[in-house]
Amino acid sequence: MKHQSDFDGDGFAEIPVSSPWGIGLLKQTGNTLTAPMMAPNGTRFGEWLLNRHYL
């Protein structure tokens, strides 16, 4: 994997993912991956608007 970081401060790395749909984080929980955060295109993060068209 190219990029991973501890985004939630629990001491374990999460994996950021993106697609034409939007963005998300994947986290290993036991033997599975969960998605604790997902946001579709058009989501606002404060003043920033997620628009995958430009990524």
PDB file of C-alpha atoms in Angstrom:
ATOM      1  CA  MET A   1       0.000   0.000   0.000  1.00  0.00           C
ATOM      2  CA  LYS A   2       1.199   3.424  -0.861  1.00  0.00           C
ATOM      3  CA  HIS A   3      -0.377   5.438   1.926  1.00  0.00           C
ATOM      4  CA  GLN A   4      -1.603   4.558   5.370  1.00  0.00           C
ATOM      5  CA  SER A   5      -1.683   6.405   8.651  1.00  0.00           C
ATOM      6  CA  ASP A   6      -3.280   6.369  12.081  1.00  0.00           C
ATOM      7  CA  PHE A   7      -6.141   8.765  11.328  1.00  0.00           C
ATOM      8  CA  ASP A   8      -8.159   8.054  14.498  1.00  0.00           C
ATOM      9  CA  GLY A   9      -5.337   7.914  17.067  1.00  0.00           C
ATOM     10  CA  ASP A  10      -5.894   4.289  18.127  1.00  0.00           C
ATOM     11  CA  GLY A  11      -2.316   3.223  17.345  1.00  0.00           C
ATOM     12  CA  PHE A  12      -3.293   1.244  14.222  1.00  0.00           C
ATOM     13  CA  ALA A  13      -3.051   2.439  10.627  1.00  0.00           C
ATOM     14  CA  GLU A  14      -6.120   3.045   8.501  1.00  0.00           C
ATOM     15  CA  ILE A  15      -6.012   2.965   4.703  1.00  0.00           C
ATOM     16  CA  PRO A  16      -7.449   5.911   2.768  1.00  0.00           C
ATOM     17  CA  VAL A  17      -9.285   4.916  -0.422  1.00  0.00           C
ATOM     18  CA  SER A  18     -10.830   6.890  -3.252  1.00  0.00           C
ATOM     19  CA  SER A  19     -12.983   6.107  -6.250  1.00  0.00           C
ATOM     20  CA  PRO A  20     -15.200   7.987  -8.691  1.00  0.00           C
ATOM     21  CA  TRP A  21     -17.945   7.673  -6.009  1.00  0.00           C
ATOM     22  CA  GLY A  22     -15.993   9.477  -3.245  1.00  0.00           C
ATOM     23  CA  ILE A  23     -13.513   8.748  -0.447  1.00  0.00           C
ATOM     24  CA  GLY A  24     -13.264   6.566   2.638  1.00  0.00           C
ATOM     25  CA  LEU A  25     -11.056   4.937   5.250  1.00  0.00           C
ATOM     26  CA  LEU A  26     -10.574   1.199   5.688  1.00  0.00           C
ATOM     27  CA  LYS A  27      -9.706  -0.259   9.087  1.00  0.00           C
ATOM     28  CA  GLN A  28      -8.768  -3.805  10.019  1.00  0.00           C
ATOM     29  CA  THR A  29     -11.155  -5.193  12.628  1.00  0.00           C
ATOM     30  CA  GLY A  30     -10.254  -8.770  13.483  1.00  0.00           C
ATOM     31  CA  ASN A  31     -10.036 -10.645  10.190  1.00  0.00           C
ATOM     32  CA  THR A  32     -12.102  -8.159   8.192  1.00  0.00           C
ATOM     33  CA  LEU A  33     -11.865  -4.637   6.856  1.00  0.00           C
ATOM     34  CA  THR A  34     -14.495  -2.131   7.935  1.00  0.00           C
ATOM     35  CA  ALA A  35     -15.173   1.357   6.607  1.00  0.00           C
ATOM     36  CA  PRO A  36     -15.483   3.707   9.608  1.00  0.00           C
ATOM     37  CA  MET A  37     -15.711   6.730   7.288  1.00  0.00           C
ATOM     38  CA  MET A  38     -17.128   7.111   3.787  1.00  0.00           C
ATOM     39  CA  ALA A  39     -18.127  10.312   2.002  1.00  0.00           C
ATOM     40  CA  PRO A  40     -19.683  10.633  -1.460  1.00  0.00           C
ATOM     41  CA  ASN A  41     -18.867  13.402  -3.912  1.00  0.00           C
ATOM     42  CA  GLY A  42     -20.612  16.597  -2.916  1.00  0.00           C
ATOM     43  CA  THR A  43     -19.884  16.204   0.824  1.00  0.00           C
ATOM     44  CA  ARG A  44     -18.731  19.374   2.585  1.00  0.00           C
ATOM     45  CA  PHE A  45     -15.871  19.279   5.078  1.00  0.00           C
ATOM     46  CA  GLY A  46     -16.082  22.761   6.549  1.00  0.00           C
ATOM     47  CA  GLU A  47     -15.436  25.096   3.618  1.00  0.00           C
ATOM     48  CA  TRP A  48     -14.004  22.311   1.428  1.00  0.00           C
ATOM     49  CA  LEU A  49     -16.281  20.520  -1.053  1.00  0.00           C
ATOM     50  CA  LEU A  50     -15.318  16.963  -2.024  1.00  0.00           C
ATOM     51  CA  ASN A  51     -15.305  16.692  -5.798  1.00  0.00           C
ATOM     52  CA  ARG A  52     -13.445  13.641  -7.133  1.00  0.00           C
ATOM     53  CA  HIS A  53     -13.638  15.085 -10.647  1.00  0.00           C
ATOM     54  CA  TYR A  54     -10.489  17.115  -9.831  1.00  0.00           C
ATOM     55  CA  LEU A  55      -8.492  14.351  -8.090  1.00  0.00           C
TER      56      LEU A  55
END
